[in-house]
Coordinates of N, CA and C in Angstrom, one line a residue:
X671 N 23.1 5.5 5.3 CA 21.6 5.5 4.5 C 20.5 5.3 6.1
X672 N 19.6 6.1 6.1 CA 19.1 5.7 7.4 C 17.7 4.7 7.1
X673 N 17.7 3.8 8.3 CA 16.6 3.1 8.4 C 15.5 3.8 8.7
X674 N 14.3 3.1 7.7 CA 13.1 4.0 8.0 C 11.9 3.0 7.8
X675 N 11.0 3.9 8.0 CA 9.7 2.9 8.1 C 8.4 3.5 6.9
X676 N 7.6 2.5 6.2 CA 6.7 3.3 5.5 C 6.0 2.4 5.2
X677 N 4.6 2.9 4.7 CA 3.2 2.2 4.8 C 3.0 1.6 3.9
X678 N 2.4 0.0 3.5 CA 2.2 -0.6 2.2 C 1.0 -1.3 2.3
X679 N 0.1 -1.1 1.9 CA -1.5 -1.9 1.5 C -1.3 -2.4 0.4
X680 N -1.7 -4.0 0.4 CA -1.6 -4.7 -0.5 C -3.5 -4.3 -1.0
X681 N -3.3 -4.6 -1.7 CA -5.0 -3.6 -2.2 C -6.1 -5.0 -2.8
X682 N -7.7 -4.8 -2.6 CA -8.2 -5.9 -2.8 C -8.2 -7.1 -4.0
X683 N -7.6 -6.2 -5.3 CA -7.4 -6.9 -6.5 C -6.4 -8.1 -6.2
X684 N -5.4 -7.8 -5.4 CA -4.6 -8.6 -4.9 C -4.7 -9.6 -3.9
X685 N -5.3 -9.4 -2.9 CA -6.1 -9.7 -1.9 C -6.8 -11.2 -2.6
X686 N -7.4 -10.7 -3.4 CA -8.9 -11.3 -3.5 C -8.2 -12.9 -4.6
X687 N -6.4 -12.3 -5.0 CA -6.0 -13.3 -5.9 C -5.1 -14.3 -4.9
X688 N -5.1 -13.8 -3.7 CA -3.9 -14.8 -3.0 C -2.9 -14.4 -2.9
X689 N -2.5 -12.8 -3.6 CA -0.8 -12.7 -3.3 C -0.4 -12.2 -2.5
X690 N -0.7 -12.0 -1.7 CA 0.0 -11.9 -0.5 C 1.0 -12.0 0.1
X691 N 1.4 -13.8 0.0 CA 2.5 -13.8 0.0 C 3.6 -13.8 -0.7
X692 N 3.0 -13.6 -2.3 CA 4.1 -13.3 -3.2 C 4.9 -12.0 -3.1
X693 N 3.4 -11.1 -2.7 CA 4.1 -9.5 -2.3 C 5.1 -9.5 -1.3
X694 N 4.7 -10.1 -0.1 CA 5.3 -10.0 0.8 C 6.9 -10.7 0.7
X695 N 7.3 -11.7 0.2 CA 8.2 -12.2 -0.1 C 9.5 -11.4 -1.2
X696 N 8.4 -10.4 -2.1 CA 9.3 -9.4 -2.7 C 10.0 -8.2 -1.6
X697 N 9.4 -8.0 -1.0 CA 9.6 -6.9 0.0 C 11.0 -7.7 1.0
X698 N 10.3 -8.8 1.5 CA 11.3 -9.4 2.4 C 12.8 -9.5 1.2
X699 N 12.8 -10.6 0.2 CA 13.9 -10.4 -0.7 C 14.6 -9.2 -1.1
X700 N 14.3 -7.9 -0.8 CA 15.1 -7.3 -1.0 C 15.1 -5.9 0.2
X701 N 15.3 -6.7 1.0 CA 15.3 -6.0 2.2 C 14.6 -5.4 3.0
X702 N 13.5 -5.4 2.9 CA 12.6 -4.7 4.1 C 11.7 -5.6 4.7
X703 N 11.7 -5.5 5.7 CA 10.9 -6.3 7.1 C 9.7 -5.9 7.1
X704 N 8.6 -6.7 7.7 CA 7.5 -6.5 8.1 C 7.5 -6.5 9.2
X705 N 6.9 -5.4 9.8 CA 7.4 -5.0 11.1 C 6.1 -4.9 11.8
X706 N 5.1 -4.7 11.5 CA 3.6 -4.8 11.6 C 2.3 -4.7 9.9
X707 N 1.6 -5.8 10.5 CA 0.7 -6.0 9.5 C -0.9 -7.0 9.7
X708 N -1.6 -6.4 9.4 CA -2.8 -6.6 9.5 C -3.7 -6.8 8.2
X709 N -5.1 -7.7 8.3 CA -5.6 -7.3 7.0 C -7.0 -6.9 7.8
X710 N -7.2 -5.9 6.7 CA -8.7 -5.0 7.5 C -9.6 -5.3 6.4
X711 N -10.6 -4.8 6.8 CA -12.2 -4.4 5.3 C -12.1 -3.0 5.7
X712 N -12.0 -2.0 4.7 CA -11.9 -0.9 4.8 C -13.3 -0.1 5.1
X713 N -14.0 0.7 5.8 CA -15.2 1.2 5.7 C -15.5 2.3 4.8
X714 N -16.3 2.7 4.1 CA -16.4 4.0 3.0 C -15.9 5.1 3.9
X715 N -16.1 5.2 5.1 CA -15.6 6.4 5.5 C -13.8 6.3 5.8
X716 N -13.7 5.5 6.4 CA -11.9 4.7 6.2 C -11.6 5.4 5.0
X717 N -12.0 4.5 4.0 CA -11.0 5.0 2.9 C -11.5 6.5 2.4
X718 N -12.5 6.5 2.3 CA -12.4 8.5 1.9 C -11.4 9.4 3.1
X719 N -11.5 9.0 3.9 CA -11.0 9.9 5.0 C -8.8 9.6 4.4
X720 N -8.7 8.2 4.1 CA -7.1 8.2 4.0 C -6.9 8.7 2.7
X721 N -8.0 8.6 1.7 CA -7.8 9.1 0.4 C -8.1 10.8 -0.3
X722 N -8.4 11.6 1.2 CA -8.8 12.5 1.0 C -8.3 13.8 0.2
X723 N -6.7 13.6 0.2 CA -6.0 14.7 -0.7 C -6.3 14.2 -2.2
X724 N -6.8 13.1 -2.5 CA -7.3 13.3 -4.2 C -8.8 13.4 -4.3
X725 N -9.3 14.1 -2.9 CA -11.1 14.1 -3.4 C -11.5 15.3 -4.4
X726 N -10.5 15.7 -4.6 CA -10.9 16.9 -6.0 C -10.9 16.3 -7.1
X727 N -10.3 15.4 -7.2 CA -9.6 14.2 -8.6 C -10.6 13.6 -9.5
X728 N -10.6 13.1 -10.3 CA -11.9 13.0 -11.0 C -12.0 11.2 -10.6
X729 N -10.7 10.6 -10.2 CA -10.8 8.9 -9.9 C -11.3 8.6 -8.4
X730 N -10.9 9.7 -7.8 CA -11.4 9.6 -6.1 C -12.4 8.6 -5.9
X731 N -13.7 8.8 -6.6 CA -15.2 8.3 -6.1 C -14.8 6.6 -6.3
X732 N -14.1 6.2 -7.5 CA -14.1 4.7 -7.8 C -13.2 4.4 -7.1
X733 N -11.5 5.4 -6.5 CA -11.0 4.7 -5.7 C -11.5 4.4 -4.4
X734 N -12.2 5.3 -3.7 CA -12.7 4.8 -2.5 C -13.9 3.5 -2.7
X735 N -14.5 3.6 -3.8 CA -15.5 2.3 -4.1 C -14.4 1.0 -4.1
X736 N -13.3 0.8 -5.1 CA -12.6 0.1 -4.9 C -11.9 -0.6 -3.7
X737 N -11.5 0.6 -3.0 CA -10.8 0.1 -1.6 C -11.8 -0.7 -0.9
X738 N -12.8 -0.2 -1.0 CA -13.9 -1.3 0.0 C -14.4 -2.2 -0.6
X739 N -13.8 -2.8 -1.5 CA -14.4 -3.7 -2.5 C -14.3 -5.1 -2.1
X740 N -13.0 -5.2 -1.3 CA -12.6 -6.3 -0.6 C -11.7 -5.8 0.4
X741 N -11.1 -7.3 1.5 CA -10.2 -7.1 1.9 C -8.6 -6.4 1.5
X742 N -8.0 -5.7 2.5 CA -6.6 -5.4 2.3 C -5.8 -5.6 3.4
X743 N -4.8 -5.5 2.9 CA -3.5 -5.7 3.8 C -2.5 -4.8 4.2
X744 N -2.9 -4.1 5.5 CA -1.7 -3.2 5.7 C -1.1 -3.1 6.4
X745 N 0.1 -2.8 6.1 CA 1.4 -3.1 6.9 C 2.7 -1.9 6.5
X746 N 3.3 -2.3 7.9 CA 4.5 -1.3 8.0 C 6.0 -1.9 7.4
X747 N 6.7 -1.5 7.1 CA 7.5 -2.3 6.1 C 8.9 -1.2 6.8
X748 N 10.0 -1.9 6.9 CA 11.1 -1.2 7.7 C 12.3 -1.6 7.0
X749 N 13.4 -0.4 6.5 CA 14.5 -0.9 6.1 C 14.9 0.5 5.6
X750 N 16.7 0.1 5.1 CA 17.2 1.0 4.6 C 16.6 1.7 3.5
X751 N 16.0 3.2 3.6 CA 16.0 4.3 2.9 C 14.1 3.3 2.3
X752 N 13.1 2.9 3.5 CA 12.2 2.1 2.9 C 11.5 2.9 1.9
X753 N 10.7 3.9 2.2 CA 9.9 4.6 1.2 C 11.0 4.5 0.0
X754 N 11.9 5.1 -0.3 CA 12.6 4.9 -2.1 C 12.2 3.4 -2.4
X755 N 12.7 2.5 -1.8 CA 12.6 1.3 -1.8 C 11.6 0.4 -2.4
X756 N 10.5 0.6 -1.2 CA 9.1 0.0 -1.8 C 8.7 0.5 -2.7
X757 N 8.4 2.1 -3.0 CA 8.4 2.7 -4.5 C 8.9 2.1 -5.9
X758 N 10.2 2.0 -5.6 CA 11.3 1.1 -6.5 C 10.4 -0.3 -6.9
X759 N 10.3 -1.1 -6.1 CA 9.7 -2.5 -5.7 C 8.4 -2.4 -6.3
X760 N 7.5 -1.5 -5.9 CA 5.9 -1.1 -6.9 C 6.0 -1.2 -8.0
X761 N 6.3 -0.4 -8.5 CA 6.9 0.3 -10.1 C 5.8 1.4 -10.2
X762 N 5.8 1.5 -11.6 CA 4.9 3.0 -12.1 C 3.3 2.6 -11.6
X763 N 2.8 3.4 -11.6 CA 1.4 3.4 -11.1 C 0.7 2.6 -12.2
X764 N 0.9 3.1 -13.4 CA 0.4 2.5 -14.5 C 1.2 1.2 -14.8
X765 N 0.3 0.2 -14.8 CA 1.4 -0.8 -14.9 C 1.6 -1.6 -16.4
X766 N 1.5 -0.9 -17.0 CA 1.5 -1.1 -18.9 C 2.9 -0.1 -18.8
X767 N 3.4 0.8 -17.7 CA 4.7 1.4 -17.6 C 5.8 1.2 -16.7
X768 N 5.0 0.0 -15.9 CA 6.0 -0.6 -14.7 C 7.0 -1.0 -15.3
X769 N 7.9 -0.8 -14.8 CA 9.4 -1.7 -15.1 C 9.2 -3.2 -14.8
X770 N 9.7 -4.0 -15.5 CA 9.7 -5.7 -15.4 C 10.6 -6.3 -14.3
X771 N 9.3 -7.1 -13.3 CA 9.5 -7.7 -12.0 C 9.3 -6.8 -11.4
X772 N 8.8 -5.5 -11.2 CA 8.2 -5.0 -10.1 C 6.4 -5.6 -10.1
X773 N 6.2 -4.9 -8.6 CA 5.1 -5.8 -8.2 C 4.0 -5.4 -9.1
X774 N 3.6 -4.4 -9.6 CA 2.7 -3.8 -10.2 C 2.7 -4.6 -12.2
X775 N 3.9 -4.9 -12.5 CA 4.2 -5.6 -13.6 C 3.9 -6.6 -13.3
X776 N 4.1 -7.5 -12.3 CA 3.7 -8.4 -12.7 C 2.4 -8.8 -12.0
X777 N 1.9 -8.2 -11.2 CA 0.4 -8.3 -10.9 C -0.9 -7.6 -10.7
X778 N -0.6 -6.2 -11.5 CA -1.5 -5.6 -11.5 C -2.4 -5.4 -12.8
X779 N -3.9 -5.4 -12.4 CA -5.0 -5.6 -13.5 C -5.2 -4.2 -14.2
X780 N -4.6 -2.9 -13.8 CA -5.0 -1.8 -14.2 C -4.4 -0.6 -13.2
X781 N -5.0 0.4 -13.9 CA -4.1 1.5 -13.1 C -4.7 1.7 -11.6
X782 N -6.2 1.8 -11.7 CA -6.7 1.2 -10.2 C -6.6 0.4 -9.4
X783 N -6.5 -1.0 -10.0 CA -6.4 -2.1 -9.5 C -5.1 -2.6 -9.8
X784 N -4.0 -2.2 -9.5 CA -2.4 -1.8 -9.4 C -2.0 -2.9 -8.3
X785 N -2.4 -3.4 -7.4 CA -2.0 -4.3 -6.7 C -1.3 -3.8 -5.1
X786 N -0.8 -2.8 -5.1 CA -0.2 -1.8 -4.1 C -0.5 -0.5 -4.2
X787 N -0.3 0.4 -2.7 CA -0.1 1.5 -2.3 C 1.1 1.3 -1.4
X788 N 1.8 2.9 -1.7 CA 3.0 2.9 -0.9 C 3.1 4.1 -0.6
X789 N 3.4 4.5 0.8 CA 3.6 6.0 1.4 C 4.7 6.7 0.1
X790 N 4.5 7.8 -0.3 CA 5.5 8.9 -1.4 C 6.5 9.4 -0.7
X791 N 6.3 9.4 0.9 CA 7.5 10.8 1.3 C 7.0 10.0 2.7
X792 N 8.4 10.4 3.4 CA 8.7 10.0 4.8 C 7.8 10.5 5.7
X793 N 7.5 12.2 5.4 CA 6.5 12.3 6.2 C 5.1 11.8 6.0
X794 N 4.7 11.6 4.6 CA 3.4 10.9 4.5 C 3.4 9.4 4.6
X795 N 4.6 8.7 5.0 CA 4.5 7.8 6.0 C 4.6 8.0 7.2
X796 N 4.9 8.7 7.8 CA 4.5 8.5 9.4 C 3.2 8.6 9.8
X797 N 2.6 10.0 8.6 CA 1.1 10.1 9.0 C 0.1 8.9 8.2
X798 N 0.2 8.2 7.4 CA -0.5 7.1 7.5 C 0.0 5.9 8.3
X799 N 1.1 5.4 8.4 CA 1.2 4.7 9.1 C 0.2 5.2 11.0
X800 N 0.3 6.2 11.4 CA -0.5 6.7 12.4 C -2.1 6.3 11.7
X801 N -2.3 6.2 10.7 CA -4.0 6.4 10.5 C -4.2 4.8 11.0
X802 N -3.1 3.8 10.7 CA -3.4 2.5 10.2 C -3.0 1.8 11.4
X803 N -2.1 2.3 12.6 CA -1.6 1.5 13.5 C -1.5 2.4 14.8
X804 N -1.7 2.5 16.1 CA -1.2 2.6 17.2 C 0.0 2.4 17.1
X805 N 0.9 3.4 17.9 CA 2.2 3.2 17.9 C 2.3 2.0 19.1
X806 N 1.6 1.7 19.7 CA 1.6 0.2 21.0 C 1.2 -1.0 19.8
X807 N 1.1 -1.0 18.6 CA 0.6 -1.9 17.6 C 2.0 -2.5 17.2
X808 N 3.0 -1.5 16.9 CA 4.5 -2.1 16.3 C 5.4 -2.1 17.0
X809 N 6.0 -3.7 16.8 CA 7.2 -3.6 17.9 C 8.1 -4.1 16.9
X810 N 9.4 -3.9 17.2 CA 10.7 -3.6 16.6 C 11.6 -2.3 16.0

């Protein structure tokens, strides 16, 4: 198995409810190490750029508004098959379809306010990590 890095974002609905520690504990208890983390408030321009892959979708404007509605915690997670492991831990985007015990089943309020974002591939993880973190900021 390969040690990988992936990006995780703890979204505004979760930071508003002080769930960062509980979510981090799930990552760590399941073999993912947090190697970089910072709390930011995304600007509209930053959110639009990050989610531009969804620009043609009907939920894009709402997603941008939501991601700018409060602080988020952006993180780099590291571990064996980190991308797949994080996606497994997050659960389905729709919390009603998320497996019991996953982050979204436990904490999500809705499809949009689903508490976490995670990279969907190693290639996107590298791009997303670079978007939020300069390489010199990540130790380990």
